[in-house]
Coordinates of C-alpha atoms in Angstrom, one line a residue:
M609 CA 92.1 -84.0 76.7
Q610 CA 89.6 -81.8 74.4
M611 CA 89.1 -82.7 70.9
L612 CA 88.5 -80.5 67.6
Q613 CA 86.7 -82.8 65.4
V614 CA 85.6 -81.7 61.8
Q615 CA 84.1 -84.1 58.9
L616 CA 83.6 -84.4 55.4
E617 CA 81.6 -86.5 53.7
V618 CA 83.1 -87.9 50.4
G619 CA 81.6 -89.2 47.3
V620 CA 82.5 -92.2 45.4
D621 CA 83.9 -90.0 42.1
P622 CA 87.6 -89.4 42.5
A623 CA 87.3 -86.5 41.8
E624 CA 86.3 -86.2 45.3
V625 CA 90.1 -87.1 46.5
G626 CA 90.9 -83.4 45.3
R627 CA 88.0 -81.7 47.1
A628 CA 89.2 -84.1 50.3
R629 CA 92.6 -82.6 50.3
R630 CA 91.4 -79.0 49.5
W631 CA 89.2 -79.0 52.5
A632 CA 91.6 -80.6 55.0
R633 CA 94.7 -78.1 54.1
S634 CA 92.0 -75.8 55.1
R635 CA 91.2 -77.0 58.2
L636 CA 94.6 -77.2 58.9
V637 CA 95.4 -74.0 58.6
G638 CA 92.2 -73.0 61.1
S639 CA 92.8 -75.5 63.6
G640 CA 96.7 -73.4 64.0
I641 CA 99.1 -76.3 61.5
G642 CA 100.6 -73.3 59.1
A643 CA 100.3 -74.7 55.3
D644 CA 104.0 -74.3 55.2
E645 CA 104.5 -77.3 58.1
P646 CA 106.2 -80.1 57.0
V647 CA 103.6 -82.1 59.2
A648 CA 100.8 -80.1 57.6
E649 CA 102.4 -81.6 53.7
T650 CA 102.4 -85.3 55.6
L651 CA 99.1 -84.8 56.8
I652 CA 97.4 -83.9 53.5
L653 CA 99.5 -86.9 51.7
L654 CA 98.2 -89.4 54.5
I655 CA 94.3 -88.0 53.8
S656 CA 94.7 -87.8 50.0
E657 CA 96.0 -92.0 50.1
L658 CA 93.4 -92.9 52.3
V659 CA 90.6 -91.0 50.7
T660 CA 91.3 -92.6 47.3
N661 CA 91.6 -96.3 48.8
A662 CA 87.9 -95.5 50.1
V663 CA 86.9 -94.3 46.4
V664 CA 88.7 -96.4 44.2
H665 CA 88.6 -99.7 45.9
T666 CA 85.1 -99.7 47.8
G667 CA 83.0 -97.9 45.4
C668 CA 81.2 -96.3 48.4
P669 CA 80.5 -92.8 49.8
A670 CA 83.5 -92.2 52.7
V671 CA 83.7 -90.0 55.7
L672 CA 86.8 -87.9 56.2
R673 CA 87.2 -87.1 59.8
M674 CA 90.2 -84.9 61.0
L675 CA 90.7 -84.9 65.1
F676 CA 93.0 -81.8 66.6
P677 CA 93.8 -82.0 70.2
A678 CA 93.7 -78.9 72.6
A679 CA 97.5 -79.5 73.1
P680 CA 99.9 -78.1 69.9
A681 CA 102.4 -80.8 70.7
A682 CA 99.6 -84.1 70.3
A683 CA 99.0 -86.5 67.6
V684 CA 97.0 -85.6 64.7
R685 CA 94.1 -88.1 63.7
V686 CA 92.9 -88.7 60.7
E687 CA 90.0 -91.2 59.9
V688 CA 88.3 -92.6 56.4
A689 CA 85.2 -94.5 57.3
D690 CA 83.4 -96.6 54.6
T691 CA 80.4 -98.5 54.4
S692 CA 82.1 -101.9 52.7
E693 CA 83.0 -104.0 54.9
A694 CA 86.2 -105.5 53.1
P695 CA 89.2 -105.2 55.9
P696 CA 92.2 -103.0 54.0
A697 CA 94.4 -105.2 51.8
P698 CA 97.8 -103.7 51.8
R699 CA 100.0 -105.1 48.7
H700 CA 103.7 -104.4 47.5
A701 CA 103.6 -103.2 44.1
R702 CA 105.9 -103.9 41.2
R703 CA 108.4 -101.2 40.6
D704 CA 106.5 -100.6 37.3
E705 CA 103.2 -100.3 38.5
T706 CA 101.7 -96.7 39.3
G707 CA 99.1 -97.8 41.8
G708 CA 99.2 -99.7 44.6
R709 CA 101.7 -98.3 47.5
G710 CA 99.3 -96.1 49.5
L711 CA 99.0 -98.2 52.8
E712 CA 102.8 -98.6 52.0
L713 CA 103.1 -94.6 52.1
V714 CA 100.5 -94.4 55.0
D715 CA 103.0 -97.5 57.3
G716 CA 105.8 -95.3 56.2
L717 CA 104.6 -91.2 56.9
A718 CA 102.3 -92.2 60.0
D719 CA 103.3 -92.7 63.1
R720 CA 100.7 -95.1 64.2
W721 CA 97.9 -96.8 61.4
G722 CA 95.3 -99.2 61.8
W723 CA 91.7 -99.9 61.0
Q724 CA 88.8 -101.1 63.1
P725 CA 85.0 -102.1 62.0
E726 CA 82.5 -99.0 62.0
G727 CA 78.8 -99.5 62.0
A728 CA 78.3 -101.5 58.4
G729 CA 81.7 -101.2 57.1
K730 CA 85.3 -99.9 57.9
Q731 CA 87.3 -97.0 59.5
I732 CA 90.9 -96.4 58.5
W733 CA 93.0 -93.9 60.7
C734 CA 96.5 -93.0 61.0
E735 CA 97.9 -90.4 63.9
V736 CA 100.7 -88.3 63.4
D737 CA 102.6 -86.7 66.3
R738 CA 103.2 -83.4 66.4
A739 CA 105.5 -83.2 68.8
A740 CA 108.4 -83.6 66.6
A741 CA 107.3 -81.5 64.2
L742 CA 107.6 -78.3 66.9
N743 CA 111.0 -79.6 67.7

């Protein structure tokens, strides 16, 4: 299957999260996913959470990748790679905490997600199926 892959290098400054969201939104529109489609908002939220985790919790630069299959109903894949060897550590935030829900959100919104070693660090990925959104 043909796949379009785009990527963005993300620095360790928390302001990079906003830049990553803006960049991703423009790439979604460029790939044929309308900005007003529910799947676009889901993908932007997932990207925001994964990039935030990489920037805040690892203190390392990261690479955001988006993979768009040629088939319009296929899954869109998001990958965030960083140079930290530490595996992602999902946690359950207390009700009064303002953070700590990133991977819980990813688990609830993505159709699939996981992580794997990549180079000297790791890659956290998630996929969102477009088929359900198109029906």
